[in-house]
Coordinates of C-alpha atoms (C1' of nucleotides) in Angstrom, one line a residue:
Chain A
M1 CA 58.0 43.9 65.3
F2 CA 59.7 43.3 62.0
Y3 CA 62.4 41.1 63.6
L4 CA 59.9 39.1 65.6
S5 CA 58.1 38.0 62.5
L6 CA 61.2 36.6 60.9
S7 CA 62.6 33.1 61.4
P8 CA 65.9 32.9 63.3
V9 CA 67.8 32.1 60.1
T10 CA 66.2 35.0 58.2
S11 CA 66.7 37.5 61.0
L12 CA 70.4 36.4 61.2
Y13 CA 70.6 36.9 57.4
V14 CA 69.1 40.4 57.6
C15 CA 71.3 41.3 60.5
C16 CA 74.5 40.0 58.8
T17 CA 73.7 41.6 55.5
A18 CA 73.0 44.9 57.1
N19 CA 76.2 44.8 59.1
A20 CA 78.4 43.5 56.3
L21 CA 77.1 46.0 53.8
H22 CA 77.6 48.7 56.5
T23 CA 81.2 47.7 57.1
T24 CA 82.0 47.6 53.4
S25 CA 79.9 50.6 52.4
N26 CA 82.9 52.5 50.9
S27 CA 83.2 49.7 48.4
T28 CA 79.5 49.4 47.6
K29 CA 79.9 51.2 44.2
Q30 CA 82.5 48.7 43.1
F31 CA 80.3 46.0 44.4
N32 CA 77.3 47.1 42.3
S33 CA 79.3 47.7 39.1
F34 CA 80.9 44.3 39.5
I35 CA 77.7 42.4 40.0
T36 CA 76.2 43.8 36.9
K37 CA 79.0 42.4 34.8
T38 CA 78.1 39.2 33.1
T39 CA 80.8 36.7 33.9
S40 CA 80.7 33.1 33.0
Q41 CA 80.4 30.6 35.8
Q42 CA 83.6 29.0 34.6
H43 CA 85.4 32.2 34.8
L44 CA 84.0 32.7 38.3
Y45 CA 85.3 29.3 39.5
A46 CA 88.8 30.2 38.1
K47 CA 88.7 33.6 39.8
I48 CA 87.6 32.2 43.2
T49 CA 90.2 29.4 43.0
S50 CA 93.0 31.9 42.3
L51 CA 91.7 34.3 45.0
C52 CA 91.8 31.4 47.5
S53 CA 95.4 30.4 46.6
S54 CA 96.7 34.0 46.5
P55 CA 99.3 34.7 49.2
I56 CA 98.4 38.4 49.4
P57 CA 96.7 39.3 52.7
F58 CA 92.9 39.3 52.3
K59 CA 91.5 42.7 53.0
D60 CA 88.8 43.6 50.6
T61 CA 85.8 41.5 51.5
T62 CA 83.6 43.0 48.8
D63 CA 85.3 41.2 46.0
A64 CA 85.0 37.8 47.7
H65 CA 81.4 38.4 48.4
S66 CA 80.4 39.6 45.0
L67 CA 82.2 36.7 43.3
F68 CA 80.5 34.3 45.7
S69 CA 77.0 35.8 45.2
Q70 CA 77.2 35.2 41.5
L71 CA 77.9 31.5 41.9
R72 CA 74.8 29.7 40.8
D73 CA 75.9 26.2 41.8
P74 CA 78.9 26.3 44.1
N75 CA 80.4 23.0 45.2
I76 CA 81.2 22.6 48.9
D77 CA 84.9 22.3 48.4
L78 CA 85.2 25.6 46.7
Y79 CA 82.9 27.1 49.2
N80 CA 85.0 25.8 52.2
A81 CA 88.1 27.1 50.5
L82 CA 86.6 30.5 50.1
L83 CA 85.5 30.5 53.7
R84 CA 89.0 29.5 54.8
R85 CA 90.5 32.3 52.7
V86 CA 88.1 34.9 54.1
L87 CA 88.9 33.8 57.7
S88 CA 92.7 33.7 57.1
S89 CA 93.0 37.4 58.1
K90 CA 91.5 38.0 61.4
C91 CA 89.1 40.9 61.5
K92 CA 85.5 41.4 62.4
E93 CA 84.5 42.4 58.8
N94 CA 85.8 39.1 57.4
A95 CA 84.2 37.1 60.1
L96 CA 80.9 38.8 59.5
L97 CA 81.2 38.1 55.8
A98 CA 81.9 34.4 56.5
I99 CA 78.6 34.3 58.5
L100 CA 76.8 36.1 55.7
M101 CA 78.1 33.6 53.1
Y102 CA 77.0 30.8 55.4
V103 CA 73.5 32.1 55.6
E104 CA 73.3 32.7 51.8
M105 CA 74.5 29.1 51.2
M106 CA 71.9 27.9 53.5
C107 CA 69.2 29.8 51.6
K108 CA 70.5 28.2 48.4
G109 CA 70.0 24.8 49.9
L110 CA 73.6 23.6 49.9
D111 CA 74.6 20.7 52.1
F112 CA 77.5 21.5 54.3
D113 CA 80.2 19.0 55.3
K114 CA 82.2 18.4 58.5
Y115 CA 84.8 20.9 57.4
T116 CA 82.3 23.8 57.0
Y117 CA 81.1 24.0 60.6
P118 CA 84.5 24.6 62.4
L119 CA 85.1 27.4 59.9
V120 CA 81.7 29.0 60.5
I121 CA 82.1 28.6 64.3
K122 CA 85.6 30.2 64.0
A123 CA 83.8 33.3 62.5
C124 CA 81.5 33.3 65.5
V125 CA 84.5 33.1 67.9
E126 CA 86.0 36.1 66.1
L127 CA 82.7 38.0 66.5
R128 CA 82.0 36.8 70.0
E129 CA 78.3 36.8 69.1
L130 CA 76.5 34.3 71.3
R131 CA 73.3 34.5 69.2
Y132 CA 75.1 33.6 66.0
G133 CA 77.0 30.7 67.6
R134 CA 73.9 29.3 69.2
L135 CA 72.1 29.2 65.8
V136 CA 75.0 27.5 64.2
H137 CA 75.0 25.0 67.1
A138 CA 71.3 24.3 66.4
H139 CA 72.2 23.7 62.7
V140 CA 75.0 21.4 63.8
I141 CA 72.6 19.2 65.8
K142 CA 69.9 19.3 63.1
N143 CA 72.3 18.2 60.4
G144 CA 73.9 15.4 62.4
F145 CA 77.4 16.8 63.1
A146 CA 77.0 17.0 66.9
L147 CA 79.3 14.0 67.4
D148 CA 82.2 15.2 65.2
L149 CA 85.3 15.8 67.3
Y150 CA 86.4 18.9 65.4
V151 CA 82.9 20.4 65.4
V152 CA 82.5 19.8 69.2
N153 CA 85.9 21.2 70.0
S154 CA 85.1 24.3 67.9
L155 CA 81.8 24.8 69.7
M156 CA 83.5 24.4 73.1
R157 CA 86.0 27.1 72.1
F158 CA 83.2 29.3 71.0
Y159 CA 81.3 29.0 74.3
G160 CA 84.6 29.5 76.2
V161 CA 85.3 32.9 74.5
C162 CA 81.7 34.0 75.1
G163 CA 82.1 33.3 78.8
C164 CA 79.7 30.4 79.0
V165 CA 81.9 28.0 81.0
G166 CA 78.8 25.8 81.8
S167 CA 78.2 25.2 78.1
V168 CA 81.8 24.3 77.5
R169 CA 81.6 21.8 80.3
K170 CA 78.3 20.4 79.0
A171 CA 79.6 19.9 75.5
F172 CA 82.8 18.2 76.9
D173 CA 80.8 15.9 79.1
R174 CA 78.3 14.9 76.4
S175 CA 80.9 14.3 73.7
P176 CA 81.8 10.6 73.2
L177 CA 85.1 11.5 71.7
R178 CA 87.7 13.6 73.5
D179 CA 91.3 14.3 72.7
L180 CA 94.1 16.5 74.0
V181 CA 92.7 19.5 72.1
S182 CA 89.3 19.0 73.9
W183 CA 91.0 19.0 77.3
T184 CA 93.0 22.1 76.4
I185 CA 89.9 24.0 75.3
L186 CA 88.1 22.9 78.4
I187 CA 90.9 24.0 80.7
Q188 CA 91.3 27.2 78.8
G189 CA 87.6 27.9 79.0
Y190 CA 87.9 27.8 82.8
V191 CA 91.2 29.8 82.9
D192 CA 90.0 32.5 80.5
N193 CA 87.0 33.1 82.6
G194 CA 88.8 33.5 85.9
Y195 CA 88.4 29.9 87.2
W196 CA 92.2 29.4 87.5
K197 CA 92.2 26.8 90.2
E198 CA 89.5 24.7 88.5
G199 CA 91.5 24.8 85.3
V200 CA 94.6 23.5 87.1
D201 CA 92.6 20.8 88.9
L202 CA 91.3 19.6 85.5
F203 CA 94.8 19.3 84.3
F204 CA 95.7 17.0 87.1
E205 CA 92.4 15.1 86.5
M206 CA 93.5 14.6 82.9
V207 CA 97.0 13.4 84.0
D208 CA 95.3 10.9 86.4
D209 CA 93.3 9.7 83.4
G210 CA 96.6 8.7 81.7
L211 CA 96.7 11.5 79.1
R212 CA 100.0 13.3 78.6
A213 CA 100.0 17.1 78.1
D214 CA 101.8 18.8 75.2
E215 CA 103.4 22.3 75.0
R216 CA 100.2 24.1 74.1
M217 CA 98.3 22.7 77.1
M218 CA 101.2 23.4 79.4
A219 CA 101.3 27.1 78.3
V220 CA 97.6 27.4 79.3
V221 CA 98.1 25.6 82.7
I222 CA 101.3 27.6 83.5
S223 CA 99.5 30.8 82.7
A224 CA 96.7 29.8 85.1
C225 CA 99.4 29.1 87.7
A226 CA 100.9 32.6 87.1
K227 CA 97.5 34.1 87.8
L228 CA 97.2 32.1 91.0
G229 CA 100.8 33.2 92.0
D230 CA 101.4 29.7 93.4
L231 CA 105.2 29.1 93.2
R232 CA 105.1 25.5 94.4
L233 CA 102.6 24.6 91.8
G234 CA 104.6 26.5 89.2
K235 CA 107.7 24.5 90.0
K236 CA 105.8 21.3 89.8
L237 CA 104.5 22.2 86.3
H238 CA 108.0 23.2 85.3
E239 CA 109.2 19.8 86.4
Y240 CA 106.5 18.2 84.3
V241 CA 107.8 20.1 81.3
W242 CA 111.4 18.8 82.0
S243 CA 110.4 15.2 82.8
Y244 CA 108.5 14.7 79.5
K245 CA 111.1 16.7 77.6
L246 CA 108.6 19.0 76.1
N247 CA 109.9 21.3 73.4
F248 CA 110.9 24.6 75.0
D249 CA 109.2 26.8 72.5
V250 CA 108.5 30.5 72.6
F251 CA 105.0 30.0 74.0
L252 CA 106.1 27.7 76.8
G253 CA 109.1 30.0 77.5
N254 CA 106.9 33.1 77.7
A255 CA 104.4 31.3 80.0
L256 CA 107.3 30.2 82.3
V257 CA 108.8 33.7 82.5
D258 CA 105.5 35.2 83.3
M259 CA 104.8 32.6 86.0
Y260 CA 108.1 33.0 87.7
L261 CA 107.8 36.8 87.7
K262 CA 104.3 36.7 89.1
C263 CA 105.3 34.1 91.7
G264 CA 108.1 36.3 93.0
E265 CA 111.1 34.5 91.5
R266 CA 112.6 37.3 89.4
D267 CA 116.0 35.7 89.1
V268 CA 114.6 32.3 87.9
A269 CA 112.4 34.2 85.4
L270 CA 115.4 36.1 84.1
S271 CA 117.4 32.9 83.7
V272 CA 114.5 31.2 81.8
F273 CA 114.3 34.3 79.6
R274 CA 118.0 34.2 78.8
E275 CA 118.0 30.5 78.1
M276 CA 115.0 30.7 75.7
P277 CA 116.2 29.4 72.2
M278 CA 113.8 31.9 70.6
R279 CA 112.2 35.1 71.8
N280 CA 109.6 37.3 70.3
V281 CA 108.0 40.7 71.1
I282 CA 105.7 39.0 73.6
S283 CA 108.6 37.5 75.5
W284 CA 109.9 41.1 76.0
N285 CA 106.5 42.4 76.8
T286 CA 106.1 39.7 79.5
L287 CA 109.5 40.6 81.0
I288 CA 108.8 44.4 80.9
S289 CA 105.3 44.2 82.3
G290 CA 106.3 41.5 84.8
L291 CA 109.1 43.7 86.2
A292 CA 106.8 46.7 86.2
Q293 CA 104.2 44.8 88.2
R294 CA 107.0 44.0 90.8
R295 CA 107.5 47.8 90.9
E296 CA 111.0 47.3 89.4
F297 CA 110.4 50.1 86.9
K298 CA 114.0 51.0 86.4
Q299 CA 114.8 47.4 85.5
A300 CA 111.8 47.2 83.2
M301 CA 113.1 50.3 81.4
D302 CA 116.5 48.7 81.1
A303 CA 114.8 45.6 79.5
F304 CA 113.1 47.9 77.1
N305 CA 116.4 49.5 76.1
E306 CA 118.0 46.1 75.7
M307 CA 115.0 45.0 73.5
Q308 CA 115.6 48.0 71.2
D309 CA 119.4 47.3 71.1
Q310 CA 118.6 43.8 69.9
G311 CA 116.4 45.3 67.1
V312 CA 113.1 43.9 68.4
K313 CA 110.3 46.3 67.2
P314 CA 108.0 47.2 70.1
D315 CA 104.2 46.7 69.7
E316 CA 101.3 48.5 71.3
N317 CA 101.5 46.3 74.4
T318 CA 105.2 47.1 74.9
L319 CA 104.4 50.7 74.8
V320 CA 101.7 50.2 77.5
G321 CA 104.2 48.5 79.7
V322 CA 106.8 51.3 79.1
L323 CA 104.3 54.0 79.7
N324 CA 103.3 52.4 83.0
C325 CA 107.0 52.6 84.0
C326 CA 107.2 56.2 82.9
S327 CA 104.1 57.0 85.0
N328 CA 105.7 55.5 88.1
L329 CA 109.1 57.0 87.6
G330 CA 108.0 60.4 86.4
A331 CA 110.0 59.8 83.2
L332 CA 108.2 62.4 81.1
G333 CA 110.9 62.5 78.4
V334 CA 110.7 58.8 77.7
G335 CA 106.9 59.1 77.8
K336 CA 106.9 61.9 75.2
W337 CA 109.2 59.7 73.1
V338 CA 106.6 56.9 73.3
H339 CA 103.9 59.4 72.3
K340 CA 105.9 60.4 69.2
Y341 CA 106.5 56.8 68.4
V342 CA 102.7 56.1 68.6
D343 CA 102.1 59.1 66.2
R344 CA 104.9 58.1 63.8
N345 CA 103.7 54.5 63.6
R346 CA 100.0 55.6 63.3
I347 CA 99.1 53.5 66.3
Q348 CA 95.5 54.5 67.2
V349 CA 95.4 56.6 70.3
T350 CA 92.6 54.7 71.8
G351 CA 92.3 51.6 74.0
F352 CA 95.3 50.5 76.0
A353 CA 97.9 52.8 74.5
G354 CA 95.6 55.9 74.7
N355 CA 94.7 55.3 78.2
A356 CA 98.3 54.6 79.2
L357 CA 99.3 57.9 77.6
V358 CA 96.7 59.8 79.5
D359 CA 97.8 58.2 82.7
M360 CA 101.5 58.8 82.0
Y361 CA 101.0 62.6 81.4
A362 CA 98.7 62.9 84.5
K363 CA 101.3 61.1 86.7
C364 CA 104.2 63.0 85.2
G365 CA 102.6 66.3 86.2
T366 CA 101.6 67.6 82.7
M367 CA 97.8 67.4 83.2
D368 CA 97.2 69.6 80.1
D369 CA 98.8 67.0 77.9
A370 CA 96.8 64.3 79.6
L371 CA 93.6 66.2 78.8
K372 CA 94.7 66.8 75.2
V373 CA 95.3 63.1 74.6
F374 CA 92.0 62.3 76.3
G375 CA 90.2 64.8 74.1
S376 CA 91.7 63.3 71.0
M377 CA 90.5 59.8 71.8
S378 CA 87.7 58.7 69.5
T379 CA 86.4 56.1 72.0
K380 CA 86.7 56.5 75.7
D381 CA 86.1 53.9 78.3
I382 CA 86.1 53.5 82.1
Y383 CA 90.0 53.5 82.1
S384 CA 90.3 56.7 80.1
Y385 CA 87.8 58.5 82.5
T386 CA 89.3 57.0 85.6
S387 CA 92.9 58.1 84.6
V388 CA 91.7 61.6 84.0
I389 CA 89.7 61.8 87.2
V390 CA 92.5 60.3 89.4
G391 CA 95.0 62.7 87.7
L392 CA 92.9 65.8 88.2
A393 CA 92.2 64.8 91.8
A394 CA 96.0 64.5 92.4
H395 CA 96.5 67.9 90.8
G396 CA 94.0 69.5 93.2
K397 CA 91.5 70.2 90.4
A398 CA 88.6 68.8 92.4
R399 CA 85.7 70.5 90.5
M400 CA 87.1 69.5 87.1
A401 CA 87.6 65.9 88.3
L402 CA 84.0 65.8 89.4
D403 CA 82.7 67.3 86.2
F404 CA 84.4 64.5 84.2
F405 CA 82.8 62.0 86.6
Y406 CA 79.3 63.4 86.0
E407 CA 80.0 63.5 82.2
M408 CA 81.1 59.9 82.4
L409 CA 77.8 58.9 84.1
D410 CA 75.8 61.0 81.5
I411 CA 77.2 59.0 78.6
G412 CA 76.5 55.7 80.3
I413 CA 79.9 54.6 81.5
Q414 CA 79.6 52.8 84.8
P415 CA 82.3 53.8 87.4
N416 CA 84.2 51.2 89.4
E417 CA 86.0 51.2 92.7
V418 CA 89.1 52.9 91.3
T419 CA 87.0 55.7 89.8
F420 CA 85.6 56.3 93.3
V421 CA 89.1 56.5 94.8
G422 CA 89.7 59.4 92.4
V423 CA 86.3 61.0 93.0
L424 CA 86.6 60.9 96.8
T425 CA 90.3 62.0 96.7
A426 CA 89.1 65.0 94.7
C427 CA 86.5 65.8 97.3
S428 CA 89.0 65.4 100.1
H429 CA 91.6 67.7 98.4
G430 CA 89.0 70.2 97.4
G431 CA 87.4 70.4 100.8
L432 CA 84.0 69.3 99.3
V433 CA 82.7 67.5 102.4
E434 CA 79.0 67.3 101.6
E435 CA 79.5 66.3 98.0
G436 CA 82.0 63.7 99.1
Q437 CA 79.6 62.3 101.7
K438 CA 76.9 62.1 99.1
L439 CA 79.1 60.4 96.5
F440 CA 80.4 57.9 99.1
A441 CA 76.8 57.0 99.9
D442 CA 76.0 56.7 96.1
M443 CA 78.7 54.1 95.8
W444 CA 76.5 51.4 97.1
R445 CA 73.1 53.0 96.9
V446 CA 73.3 53.9 93.2
H447 CA 76.2 52.0 91.7
K448 CA 76.2 48.8 93.8
L449 CA 79.9 49.1 94.6
K450 CA 80.9 48.0 98.0
P451 CA 83.3 50.6 99.6
R452 CA 86.7 49.1 100.3
I453 CA 89.2 50.1 103.0
E454 CA 90.8 52.8 100.7
H455 CA 87.4 54.5 100.2
Y456 CA 86.9 54.6 104.0
G457 CA 90.4 56.0 104.1
C458 CA 89.4 58.8 101.7
M459 CA 86.4 59.7 103.9
V460 CA 88.5 59.8 107.0
D461 CA 90.9 62.0 105.1
L462 CA 88.1 64.2 103.8
L463 CA 86.7 64.8 107.3
G464 CA 90.2 65.1 108.9
R465 CA 91.5 67.7 106.4
A466 CA 88.3 69.7 106.9
G467 CA 89.1 69.9 110.6
L468 CA 86.2 67.6 111.5
I469 CA 88.2 65.3 113.7
D470 CA 85.4 64.3 116.0
E471 CA 83.3 63.3 112.9
A472 CA 86.2 61.4 111.5
M473 CA 86.6 59.5 114.7
E474 CA 82.9 58.7 114.8
F475 CA 83.1 57.5 111.2
V476 CA 86.0 55.2 112.1
Q477 CA 84.1 53.8 115.0
H478 CA 81.2 52.9 112.9
M479 CA 83.1 51.4 110.0
P480 CA 81.9 47.9 109.0
I481 CA 85.5 46.8 108.4
E482 CA 88.4 46.8 110.8
P483 CA 90.3 50.2 110.4
D484 CA 93.9 49.6 109.3
A485 CA 97.1 51.6 109.7
S486 CA 96.3 53.9 106.8
I487 CA 93.0 54.9 108.4
W488 CA 94.6 55.7 111.8
G489 CA 97.5 57.4 109.9
S490 CA 94.9 59.8 108.3
I491 CA 93.6 60.6 111.8
L492 CA 97.1 61.1 113.1
A493 CA 97.9 63.4 110.2
A494 CA 94.8 65.4 110.9
C495 CA 95.8 65.6 114.6
R496 CA 99.1 67.1 113.5
I497 CA 97.4 69.8 111.5
Q498 CA 94.9 70.6 114.2
G499 CA 97.4 70.2 117.1
K500 CA 95.3 67.6 118.9
V501 CA 98.0 66.1 121.1
E502 CA 95.9 63.9 123.3
L503 CA 94.0 62.2 120.5
A504 CA 97.3 61.9 118.6
E505 CA 98.9 60.0 121.6
H506 CA 95.9 57.6 121.7
V507 CA 96.1 57.0 118.0
T508 CA 99.9 56.5 118.1
E509 CA 99.4 53.8 120.7
I510 CA 97.0 52.0 118.4
L511 CA 99.3 52.4 115.4
V512 CA 102.3 51.1 117.3
N513 CA 100.4 48.0 118.1
I514 CA 99.5 47.5 114.4
E515 CA 102.9 48.2 112.9
S516 CA 105.6 48.8 115.5
E517 CA 108.4 48.8 113.1
K518 CA 107.1 51.6 110.9
D519 CA 108.9 55.0 111.2
G520 CA 105.9 57.1 109.9
T521 CA 103.9 56.9 113.1
Y522 CA 106.7 58.1 115.3
V523 CA 107.6 60.9 112.9
L524 CA 104.0 62.1 112.8
M525 CA 103.7 62.0 116.6
S526 CA 106.9 63.9 117.0
N527 CA 105.7 66.5 114.5
T528 CA 102.4 66.8 116.3
Y529 CA 104.3 67.7 119.5
A530 CA 106.4 70.1 117.5
S531 CA 103.3 71.7 116.0
V532 CA 102.2 72.8 119.5
S533 CA 105.8 73.7 120.5
K534 CA 106.2 70.7 122.8
W535 CA 109.8 70.4 121.8
R536 CA 110.9 68.1 124.7
D537 CA 108.2 65.6 123.9
A538 CA 109.1 65.7 120.2
L539 CA 112.7 64.9 121.1
E540 CA 111.6 62.1 123.4
V541 CA 109.8 60.4 120.5
R542 CA 112.9 60.7 118.3
K543 CA 114.9 59.2 121.1
A544 CA 112.4 56.3 121.5
M545 CA 112.9 55.6 117.8
K546 CA 116.6 55.4 118.3
R547 CA 116.3 53.1 121.3
Q548 CA 114.0 50.8 119.4
K549 CA 116.3 51.0 116.4
I550 CA 113.6 52.4 114.2
K551 CA 115.2 54.2 111.3
K552 CA 113.6 56.6 108.9
V553 CA 113.3 54.7 105.6
P554 CA 115.4 56.7 103.1
G555 CA 113.2 58.2 100.5
C556 CA 113.7 56.8 97.0
S557 CA 113.1 58.9 93.9
S558 CA 114.0 58.9 90.3
I559 CA 115.1 61.5 87.8
E560 CA 115.3 61.4 84.1
L561 CA 118.3 62.9 82.4
D562 CA 118.7 62.9 78.6
G563 CA 116.2 60.0 78.4
I564 CA 118.1 57.9 81.0
V565 CA 116.2 57.2 84.2
S566 CA 118.3 57.1 87.4
E567 CA 117.1 56.2 90.9
F568 CA 118.6 58.0 93.8
R569 CA 118.1 57.9 97.5
R570 CA 119.6 59.6 100.6
C571 CA 123.1 58.7 101.6
D572 CA 123.8 56.3 98.8
K573 CA 127.0 56.6 96.9
A574 CA 128.5 56.8 93.5
H575 CA 126.7 57.0 90.2
P576 CA 128.5 57.5 86.9
R577 CA 126.6 60.8 86.4
S578 CA 126.2 61.8 90.0
K579 CA 127.4 65.3 89.3
D580 CA 124.9 65.9 86.4
I581 CA 122.0 64.3 88.3
Y582 CA 122.9 66.2 91.5
A583 CA 122.8 69.5 89.5
A584 CA 119.5 68.5 87.9
V585 CA 118.0 67.7 91.4
E586 CA 119.2 71.1 92.6
Q587 CA 117.7 72.9 89.6
L588 CA 114.4 71.1 90.0
T589 CA 114.2 71.9 93.7
L590 CA 115.0 75.5 92.9
H591 CA 112.3 75.5 90.3
L592 CA 109.7 73.9 92.5
T593 CA 110.4 75.6 95.8
G594 CA 112.2 78.7 94.9
T595 CA 114.9 77.8 97.4
E596 CA 118.2 76.1 97.1
A597 CA 117.3 73.2 99.4
F598 CA 120.3 71.1 98.5
S599 CA 123.0 73.5 99.3
N600 CA 125.2 70.9 100.8
G601 CA 126.7 69.0 97.9
S602 CA 127.0 65.8 99.9
E603 CA 123.4 65.5 100.8
Y604 CA 122.2 63.4 97.9
F605 CA 124.3 60.7 96.3
I606 CA 123.2 58.5 93.5
V607 CA 122.6 54.8 93.3
Chain B
dT1 C1' 90.6 21.1 53.8
dT2 C1' 88.2 21.5 59.9
dA3 C1' 89.7 22.4 66.6
dG4 C1' 93.7 24.2 71.3
dG5 C1' 98.9 28.2 73.5
dG6 C1' 102.0 33.3 75.9
dT7 C1' 101.9 39.6 77.5
dT8 C1' 98.3 44.1 78.2
dA9 C1' 96.3 50.6 81.4
dG10 C1' 93.1 53.3 86.3

DNA sequence: TTAGGGTTAG
């Protein structure tokens, strides 16, 4: 009621004041004592001018605000300088203070100039607060700055970061003046909001209009191309860079490396990376995460080691990439090192790094550590919960996984498709048929999530593992999407456990039609025969594999020894530390199975 | 004095 009775400007003021005072509450005492001091206006001007020209990073917003509040008659230049200073260090508190100062000045009746609005809009961009920006936009129109190129470009950027692509487009279309910056912001508005193709199309539209792109624009367009994974387009854009002799700077280089990695040209990406005249931590992050996305985890870890050899300090994003590799390689030692690094450098264990740590511990088999990190996180999101749920499901802790799922719902975090993969896997491994069926139904009924093929796979697995093969078959027959090889694979696996030879033969036929070259189908069928002692049939299947030249794909695994990750697979030869690694594999096997499975010293060689 | 760039977990 109180808010409704206020004008938009006053309500913005009240809101900003409350927020700003809240964020600087620890300095309120200083603020109060300062404000009571009688300082001459001249002294204030001198102090603000020196504050604005100081090279020291601007952290304490209270001083700036208290100085500013005491100014009886500030001139616009001083005011703009102070705003610029406040916004020079990017943080939400300072952005909020900038808005607060803006509203206070408005209340004092000061006339803003064309330099003020881009600064105030920059604060709105930092805060990503649509209501603030819209109000500033209204003031811009009212005060006659709606045709200023810098103001319009700033507003376009604001609407872009707030996800309002339509407003970006509208501002662009209505503006009588457009330059390369306007086009870049327009394209970026589309790209940042997932309209990659539209962004690229706009680039070509601009080129057709006779404008020539610069490095900044090309970085945006190439990053859109990376997301599209369109190599032909990527090469065309690279040619554009060459033909106009654009400066091969670190931004453009990073965008090109990312594009080639995502478009499947690893070697070209590496050669671009090596040729870059300057690299920064983001260049390394791009390389590490790009290799990890290609599932070349070992190579990504090698890149990380090289980065450290060259003295480049990793940042939070590097650690996320490295932890992702550790999760996939089972490199617990390196993962623990990253955890220590995080603690040593006081990196907050929340957000990306925290979630990646939880995932790493869960995938490396130390679920207790995963839960410890999870428990220590001050803010948890969908990724934190999903990592824990998927981890617990994989560890066979079905009940616990589901408890976390219900807790997540209780605190108002909405699950997504991946969460449900974890939830349904938990039910399947825990034999919780009825609960699994209910949760599967809830996916659409309650959470409006359309089940994907992997969810149907989980359900088939759930029924198959519980011995309900007829129900599983019926489920498959009523699926709204075409069952794929993984679905039939689950049925076949269930047949092997239950010794259902006839059905297994039928499913094998289907599977061979879908993917005749895969070895798994034949192996499962052969094992099904073996499970009911039909040894001759089992042998026949193996012979058929030989006739059709289907080989068992050698399993590939990895092991970490003294912090170095080595990949090894069956029947490969020679590794500098083959003896050590072989011994470690033997030890691990002994530990896990209680038997010396690798008694023959020539069974495993190292890549 | 004011506007635009690259990487990122389940």
